Amino acid sequence: MRFLLYFLLLLPMAVYANITINIDKGWQLASVPEAIDDMSLFDNNDTVIIWSFNASTQSWQGYSRDTSVQTKITDAGYTLLKSLKPWQAFWIHSTSAWMLELQLAAKTPISYLELKTGWNLVALPSKTVVSADLFDDMTVWKYSDNWKVHSNSSLPFPPIDE
């Protein structure tokens, strides 16, 4: 009986993990390791707008807690961003630095990224090492304080080195 009680007390810790994502002031390219179906996680006084690219429809989607900004997004012909897939990258504009706290279900980590024909906006988990051979004849852009590129054609940007 004591073992069962101990197991039941530890079970919640084994099922969920907390992670914190630092959101910087200004524009930042970010991602999260798990799907987000509730964009209100970003509803604070610091978040101005979020943009992400839907690879399935090859179109940009925007989100803001401000209904007047939402109206501007849809009036400009864009759809509203209602969810994010795991590692789907997004541009976030914040008026100050803050921390996004997430409670993630502990499950098998995603070991693949689904890439669609055309443009994709994804972020790999930090510390991920990927061989350039994986990209074959694709053009891949990387942003981390400056732009880098992997491409078979000559582009005036530094190559992706990691």
JSON list of C-alpha atoms in Angstrom, two decimals:
[
{"chain": "A", "resi": 1, "resn": "MET", "atom": "CA", "xyz": [0.00, 0.00, 0.00]},
{"chain": "A", "resi": 2, "resn": "ARG", "atom": "CA", "xyz": [2.83, 2.41, 0.85]},
{"chain": "A", "resi": 3, "resn": "PHE", "atom": "CA", "xyz": [4.47, 1.70, -2.54]},
{"chain": "A", "resi": 4, "resn": "LEU", "atom": "CA", "xyz": [1.21, 2.45, -4.36]},
{"chain": "A", "resi": 5, "resn": "LEU", "atom": "CA", "xyz": [0.81, 5.75, -2.50]},
{"chain": "A", "resi": 6, "resn": "TYR", "atom": "CA", "xyz": [4.43, 6.70, -3.26]},
{"chain": "A", "resi": 7, "resn": "PHE", "atom": "CA", "xyz": [3.88, 5.82, -6.94]},
{"chain": "A", "resi": 8, "resn": "LEU", "atom": "CA", "xyz": [0.69, 7.88, -7.11]},
{"chain": "A", "resi": 9, "resn": "LEU", "atom": "CA", "xyz": [2.42, 10.87, -5.54]},
{"chain": "A", "resi": 10, "resn": "LEU", "atom": "CA", "xyz": [5.27, 10.72, -8.06]},
{"chain": "A", "resi": 11, "resn": "LEU", "atom": "CA", "xyz": [3.03, 10.07, -11.07]},
{"chain": "A", "resi": 12, "resn": "PRO", "atom": "CA", "xyz": [2.16, 13.75, -11.73]},
{"chain": "A", "resi": 13, "resn": "MET", "atom": "CA", "xyz": [5.87, 14.62, -11.80]},
{"chain": "A", "resi": 14, "resn": "ALA", "atom": "CA", "xyz": [6.51, 11.88, -14.34]},
{"chain": "A", "resi": 15, "resn": "VAL", "atom": "CA", "xyz": [3.64, 12.92, -16.60]},
{"chain": "A", "resi": 16, "resn": "TYR", "atom": "CA", "xyz": [4.39, 16.63, -16.92]},
{"chain": "A", "resi": 17, "resn": "ALA", "atom": "CA", "xyz": [7.49, 18.73, -17.36]},
{"chain": "A", "resi": 18, "resn": "ASN", "atom": "CA", "xyz": [7.77, 22.50, -17.04]},
{"chain": "A", "resi": 19, "resn": "ILE", "atom": "CA", "xyz": [9.77, 24.53, -19.51]},
{"chain": "A", "resi": 20, "resn": "THR", "atom": "CA", "xyz": [10.43, 28.23, -19.76]},
{"chain": "A", "resi": 21, "resn": "ILE", "atom": "CA", "xyz": [10.97, 30.05, -23.04]},
{"chain": "A", "resi": 22, "resn": "ASN", "atom": "CA", "xyz": [12.60, 33.46, -22.78]},
{"chain": "A", "resi": 23, "resn": "ILE", "atom": "CA", "xyz": [10.87, 36.04, -24.94]},
{"chain": "A", "resi": 24, "resn": "ASP", "atom": "CA", "xyz": [13.09, 39.04, -25.64]},
{"chain": "A", "resi": 25, "resn": "LYS", "atom": "CA", "xyz": [12.06, 42.64, -26.19]},
{"chain": "A", "resi": 26, "resn": "GLY", "atom": "CA", "xyz": [11.47, 43.45, -29.86]},
{"chain": "A", "resi": 27, "resn": "TRP", "atom": "CA", "xyz": [11.14, 40.89, -32.64]},
{"chain": "A", "resi": 28, "resn": "GLN", "atom": "CA", "xyz": [12.25, 37.33, -31.99]},
{"chain": "A", "resi": 29, "resn": "LEU", "atom": "CA", "xyz": [12.05, 34.06, -33.91]},
{"chain": "A", "resi": 30, "resn": "ALA", "atom": "CA", "xyz": [10.99, 31.29, -31.52]},
{"chain": "A", "resi": 31, "resn": "SER", "atom": "CA", "xyz": [9.31, 27.88, -31.32]},
{"chain": "A", "resi": 32, "resn": "VAL", "atom": "CA", "xyz": [7.98, 25.47, -28.73]},
{"chain": "A", "resi": 33, "resn": "PRO", "atom": "CA", "xyz": [8.52, 21.69, -28.52]},
{"chain": "A", "resi": 34, "resn": "GLU", "atom": "CA", "xyz": [4.83, 20.79, -28.29]},
{"chain": "A", "resi": 35, "resn": "ALA", "atom": "CA", "xyz": [1.63, 21.82, -30.03]},
{"chain": "A", "resi": 36, "resn": "ILE", "atom": "CA", "xyz": [-0.12, 24.91, -28.68]},
{"chain": "A", "resi": 37, "resn": "ASP", "atom": "CA", "xyz": [-3.86, 24.93, -29.21]},
{"chain": "A", "resi": 38, "resn": "ASP", "atom": "CA", "xyz": [-4.51, 27.89, -26.91]},
{"chain": "A", "resi": 39, "resn": "MET", "atom": "CA", "xyz": [-2.89, 31.05, -28.24]},
{"chain": "A", "resi": 40, "resn": "SER", "atom": "CA", "xyz": [-4.07, 32.93, -25.14]},
{"chain": "A", "resi": 41, "resn": "LEU", "atom": "CA", "xyz": [-0.80, 31.73, -23.57]},
{"chain": "A", "resi": 42, "resn": "PHE", "atom": "CA", "xyz": [0.63, 34.80, -25.28]},
{"chain": "A", "resi": 43, "resn": "ASP", "atom": "CA", "xyz": [-2.07, 37.18, -24.00]},
{"chain": "A", "resi": 44, "resn": "ASN", "atom": "CA", "xyz": [-0.16, 39.59, -21.85]},
{"chain": "A", "resi": 45, "resn": "ASN", "atom": "CA", "xyz": [0.50, 43.30, -22.07]},
{"chain": "A", "resi": 46, "resn": "ASP", "atom": "CA", "xyz": [3.93, 42.67, -23.62]},
{"chain": "A", "resi": 47, "resn": "THR", "atom": "CA", "xyz": [3.00, 40.66, -26.73]},
{"chain": "A", "resi": 48, "resn": "VAL", "atom": "CA", "xyz": [2.06, 42.91, -29.65]},
{"chain": "A", "resi": 49, "resn": "ILE", "atom": "CA", "xyz": [1.68, 40.36, -32.47]},
{"chain": "A", "resi": 50, "resn": "ILE", "atom": "CA", "xyz": [2.75, 36.87, -33.54]},
{"chain": "A", "resi": 51, "resn": "TRP", "atom": "CA", "xyz": [3.28, 35.74, -37.15]},
{"chain": "A", "resi": 52, "resn": "SER", "atom": "CA", "xyz": [3.82, 32.20, -38.39]},
{"chain": "A", "resi": 53, "resn": "PHE", "atom": "CA", "xyz": [3.91, 30.60, -41.80]},
{"chain": "A", "resi": 54, "resn": "ASN", "atom": "CA", "xyz": [1.47, 27.79, -42.63]},
{"chain": "A", "resi": 55, "resn": "ALA", "atom": "CA", "xyz": [3.39, 25.47, -44.93]},
{"chain": "A", "resi": 56, "resn": "SER", "atom": "CA", "xyz": [0.23, 23.57, -45.94]},
{"chain": "A", "resi": 57, "resn": "THR", "atom": "CA", "xyz": [-1.45, 26.67, -47.34]},
{"chain": "A", "resi": 58, "resn": "GLN", "atom": "CA", "xyz": [1.79, 28.56, -48.11]},
{"chain": "A", "resi": 59, "resn": "SER", "atom": "CA", "xyz": [0.45, 31.61, -46.30]},
{"chain": "A", "resi": 60, "resn": "TRP", "atom": "CA", "xyz": [1.21, 33.78, -43.29]},
{"chain": "A", "resi": 61, "resn": "GLN", "atom": "CA", "xyz": [-1.05, 33.76, -40.24]},
{"chain": "A", "resi": 62, "resn": "GLY", "atom": "CA", "xyz": [-1.14, 36.36, -37.49]},
{"chain": "A", "resi": 63, "resn": "TYR", "atom": "CA", "xyz": [-2.28, 36.49, -33.87]},
{"chain": "A", "resi": 64, "resn": "SER", "atom": "CA", "xyz": [-2.86, 39.32, -31.43]},
{"chain": "A", "resi": 65, "resn": "ARG", "atom": "CA", "xyz": [-4.94, 39.55, -28.28]},
{"chain": "A", "resi": 66, "resn": "ASP", "atom": "CA", "xyz": [-6.00, 43.00, -29.49]},
{"chain": "A", "resi": 67, "resn": "THR", "atom": "CA", "xyz": [-9.20, 42.70, -31.55]},
{"chain": "A", "resi": 68, "resn": "SER", "atom": "CA", "xyz": [-8.37, 45.80, -33.60]},
{"chain": "A", "resi": 69, "resn": "VAL", "atom": "CA", "xyz": [-5.06, 44.19, -34.63]},
{"chain": "A", "resi": 70, "resn": "GLN", "atom": "CA", "xyz": [-6.91, 40.94, -35.43]},
{"chain": "A", "resi": 71, "resn": "THR", "atom": "CA", "xyz": [-9.22, 42.95, -37.69]},
{"chain": "A", "resi": 72, "resn": "LYS", "atom": "CA", "xyz": [-6.21, 44.47, -39.47]},
{"chain": "A", "resi": 73, "resn": "ILE", "atom": "CA", "xyz": [-4.76, 40.98, -39.97]},
{"chain": "A", "resi": 74, "resn": "THR", "atom": "CA", "xyz": [-7.93, 39.62, -41.58]},
{"chain": "A", "resi": 75, "resn": "ASP", "atom": "CA", "xyz": [-8.63, 42.85, -43.54]},
{"chain": "A", "resi": 76, "resn": "ALA", "atom": "CA", "xyz": [-5.17, 42.49, -45.09]},
{"chain": "A", "resi": 77, "resn": "GLY", "atom": "CA", "xyz": [-6.14, 39.01, -46.33]},
{"chain": "A", "resi": 78, "resn": "TYR", "atom": "CA", "xyz": [-4.32, 36.90, -43.75]},
{"chain": "A", "resi": 79, "resn": "THR", "atom": "CA", "xyz": [-5.92, 34.27, -41.55]},
{"chain": "A", "resi": 80, "resn": "LEU", "atom": "CA", "xyz": [-5.75, 34.27, -37.78]},
{"chain": "A", "resi": 81, "resn": "LEU", "atom": "CA", "xyz": [-3.17, 32.01, -36.15]},
{"chain": "A", "resi": 82, "resn": "LYS", "atom": "CA", "xyz": [-5.12, 29.67, -33.88]},
{"chain": "A", "resi": 83, "resn": "SER", "atom": "CA", "xyz": [-2.51, 27.02, -33.02]},
{"chain": "A", "resi": 84, "resn": "LEU", "atom": "CA", "xyz": [1.13, 26.07, -33.41]},
{"chain": "A", "resi": 85, "resn": "LYS", "atom": "CA", "xyz": [2.57, 22.66, -34.26]},
{"chain": "A", "resi": 86, "resn": "PRO", "atom": "CA", "xyz": [5.62, 21.31, -32.44]},
{"chain": "A", "resi": 87, "resn": "TRP", "atom": "CA", "xyz": [8.73, 23.23, -33.57]},
{"chain": "A", "resi": 88, "resn": "GLN", "atom": "CA", "xyz": [6.68, 25.44, -35.90]},
{"chain": "A", "resi": 89, "resn": "ALA", "atom": "CA", "xyz": [8.60, 28.68, -35.76]},
{"chain": "A", "resi": 90, "resn": "PHE", "atom": "CA", "xyz": [6.91, 32.01, -35.16]},
{"chain": "A", "resi": 91, "resn": "TRP", "atom": "CA", "xyz": [7.95, 35.64, -35.11]},
{"chain": "A", "resi": 92, "resn": "ILE", "atom": "CA", "xyz": [6.85, 37.36, -31.91]},
{"chain": "A", "resi": 93, "resn": "HIS", "atom": "CA", "xyz": [6.98, 41.09, -31.21]},
{"chain": "A", "resi": 94, "resn": "SER", "atom": "CA", "xyz": [7.13, 41.99, -27.53]},
{"chain": "A", "resi": 95, "resn": "THR", "atom": "CA", "xyz": [7.41, 45.37, -25.81]},
{"chain": "A", "resi": 96, "resn": "SER", "atom": "CA", "xyz": [9.57, 43.90, -23.03]},
{"chain": "A", "resi": 97, "resn": "ALA", "atom": "CA", "xyz": [11.36, 40.70, -22.05]},
{"chain": "A", "resi": 98, "resn": "TRP", "atom": "CA", "xyz": [9.27, 38.04, -20.31]},
{"chain": "A", "resi": 99, "resn": "MET", "atom": "CA", "xyz": [9.12, 34.29, -19.78]},
{"chain": "A", "resi": 100, "resn": "LEU", "atom": "CA", "xyz": [6.60, 31.94, -21.34]},
{"chain": "A", "resi": 101, "resn": "GLU", "atom": "CA", "xyz": [5.94, 29.12, -18.87]},
{"chain": "A", "resi": 102, "resn": "LEU", "atom": "CA", "xyz": [4.68, 25.87, -20.39]},
{"chain": "A", "resi": 103, "resn": "GLN", "atom": "CA", "xyz": [3.68, 22.61, -18.77]},
{"chain": "A", "resi": 104, "resn": "LEU", "atom": "CA", "xyz": [4.40, 19.93, -21.32]},
{"chain": "A", "resi": 105, "resn": "ALA", "atom": "CA", "xyz": [3.07, 16.40, -21.26]},
{"chain": "A", "resi": 106, "resn": "ALA", "atom": "CA", "xyz": [5.99, 14.04, -20.91]},
{"chain": "A", "resi": 107, "resn": "LYS", "atom": "CA", "xyz": [5.76, 11.83, -23.95]},
{"chain": "A", "resi": 108, "resn": "THR", "atom": "CA", "xyz": [7.98, 10.60, -26.71]},
{"chain": "A", "resi": 109, "resn": "PRO", "atom": "CA", "xyz": [9.83, 13.59, -28.14]},
{"chain": "A", "resi": 110, "resn": "ILE", "atom": "CA", "xyz": [9.13, 14.44, -31.75]},
{"chain": "A", "resi": 111, "resn": "SER", "atom": "CA", "xyz": [11.92, 12.97, -33.81]},
{"chain": "A", "resi": 112, "resn": "TYR", "atom": "CA", "xyz": [10.90, 14.35, -37.18]},
{"chain": "A", "resi": 113, "resn": "LEU", "atom": "CA", "xyz": [9.78, 17.57, -38.81]},
{"chain": "A", "resi": 114, "resn": "GLU", "atom": "CA", "xyz": [7.12, 17.42, -41.46]},
{"chain": "A", "resi": 115, "resn": "LEU", "atom": "CA", "xyz": [8.26, 19.58, -44.37]},
{"chain": "A", "resi": 116, "resn": "LYS", "atom": "CA", "xyz": [5.79, 20.55, -47.07]},
{"chain": "A", "resi": 117, "resn": "THR", "atom": "CA", "xyz": [6.63, 21.39, -50.68]},
{"chain": "A", "resi": 118, "resn": "GLY", "atom": "CA", "xyz": [7.46, 25.09, -50.82]},
{"chain": "A", "resi": 119, "resn": "TRP", "atom": "CA", "xyz": [8.40, 27.28, -47.89]},
{"chain": "A", "resi": 120, "resn": "ASN", "atom": "CA", "xyz": [8.46, 25.99, -44.31]},
{"chain": "A", "resi": 121, "resn": "LEU", "atom": "CA", "xyz": [9.16, 27.96, -41.12]},
{"chain": "A", "resi": 122, "resn": "VAL", "atom": "CA", "xyz": [10.45, 25.54, -38.48]},
{"chain": "A", "resi": 123, "resn": "ALA", "atom": "CA", "xyz": [12.92, 25.60, -35.64]},
{"chain": "A", "resi": 124, "resn": "LEU", "atom": "CA", "xyz": [15.02, 22.67, -34.56]},
{"chain": "A", "resi": 125, "resn": "PRO", "atom": "CA", "xyz": [15.45, 21.96, -30.85]},
{"chain": "A", "resi": 126, "resn": "SER", "atom": "CA", "xyz": [18.51, 23.67, -29.41]},
{"chain": "A", "resi": 127, "resn": "LYS", "atom": "CA", "xyz": [21.67, 21.59, -29.46]},
{"chain": "A", "resi": 128, "resn": "THR", "atom": "CA", "xyz": [20.37, 19.63, -32.46]},
{"chain": "A", "resi": 129, "resn": "VAL", "atom": "CA", "xyz": [23.06, 18.61, -34.92]},
{"chain": "A", "resi": 130, "resn": "VAL", "atom": "CA", "xyz": [21.91, 18.00, -38.48]},
{"chain": "A", "resi": 131, "resn": "SER", "atom": "CA", "xyz": [24.09, 17.00, -41.39]},
{"chain": "A", "resi": 132, "resn": "ALA", "atom": "CA", "xyz": [24.00, 19.35, -44.38]},
{"chain": "A", "resi": 133, "resn": "ASP", "atom": "CA", "xyz": [23.46, 16.22, -46.52]},
{"chain": "A", "resi": 134, "resn": "LEU", "atom": "CA", "xyz": [19.97, 15.99, -45.05]},
{"chain": "A", "resi": 135, "resn": "PHE", "atom": "CA", "xyz": [19.00, 19.13, -46.95]},
{"chain": "A", "resi": 136, "resn": "ASP", "atom": "CA", "xyz": [20.16, 17.73, -50.29]},
{"chain": "A", "resi": 137, "resn": "ASP", "atom": "CA", "xyz": [19.08, 20.25, -52.94]},
{"chain": "A", "resi": 138, "resn": "MET", "atom": "CA", "xyz": [16.94, 22.39, -50.60]},
{"chain": "A", "resi": 139, "resn": "THR", "atom": "CA", "xyz": [17.73, 25.96, -49.74]},
{"chain": "A", "resi": 140, "resn": "VAL", "atom": "CA", "xyz": [17.74, 26.34, -45.95]},
{"chain": "A", "resi": 141, "resn": "TRP", "atom": "CA", "xyz": [17.91, 29.66, -44.10]},
{"chain": "A", "resi": 142, "resn": "LYS", "atom": "CA", "xyz": [18.98, 30.05, -40.48]},
{"chain": "A", "resi": 143, "resn": "TYR", "atom": "CA", "xyz": [18.58, 33.12, -38.32]},
{"chain": "A", "resi": 144, "resn": "SER", "atom": "CA", "xyz": [20.47, 33.70, -35.08]},
{"chain": "A", "resi": 145, "resn": "ASP", "atom": "CA", "xyz": [21.40, 37.39, -34.86]},
{"chain": "A", "resi": 146, "resn": "ASN", "atom": "CA", "xyz": [22.16, 37.25, -38.60]},
{"chain": "A", "resi": 147, "resn": "TRP", "atom": "CA", "xyz": [21.09, 35.21, -41.62]},
{"chain": "A", "resi": 148, "resn": "LYS", "atom": "CA", "xyz": [23.00, 32.16, -42.87]},
{"chain": "A", "resi": 149, "resn": "VAL", "atom": "CA", "xyz": [22.11, 29.85, -45.75]},
{"chain": "A", "resi": 150, "resn": "HIS", "atom": "CA", "xyz": [22.65, 26.32, -47.06]},
{"chain": "A", "resi": 151, "resn": "SER", "atom": "CA", "xyz": [22.15, 26.35, -50.81]},
{"chain": "A", "resi": 152, "resn": "ASN", "atom": "CA", "xyz": [23.46, 24.81, -54.01]},
{"chain": "A", "resi": 153, "resn": "SER", "atom": "CA", "xyz": [23.34, 28.23, -55.64]},
{"chain": "A", "resi": 154, "resn": "SER", "atom": "CA", "xyz": [25.63, 31.08, -54.79]},
{"chain": "A", "resi": 155, "resn": "LEU", "atom": "CA", "xyz": [23.97, 33.48, -52.35]},
{"chain": "A", "resi": 156, "resn": "PRO", "atom": "CA", "xyz": [25.71, 36.44, -50.66]},
{"chain": "A", "resi": 157, "resn": "PHE", "atom": "CA", "xyz": [25.23, 35.07, -47.12]},
{"chain": "A", "resi": 158, "resn": "PRO", "atom": "CA", "xyz": [27.53, 33.07, -44.86]},
{"chain": "A", "resi": 159, "resn": "PRO", "atom": "CA", "xyz": [26.97, 29.30, -44.98]},
{"chain": "A", "resi": 160, "resn": "ILE", "atom": "CA", "xyz": [25.24, 27.50, -42.14]},
{"chain": "A", "resi": 161, "resn": "ASP", "atom": "CA", "xyz": [28.08, 26.05, -40.11]},
{"chain": "A", "resi": 162, "resn": "GLU", "atom": "CA", "xyz": [26.08, 24.38, -37.35]}
]
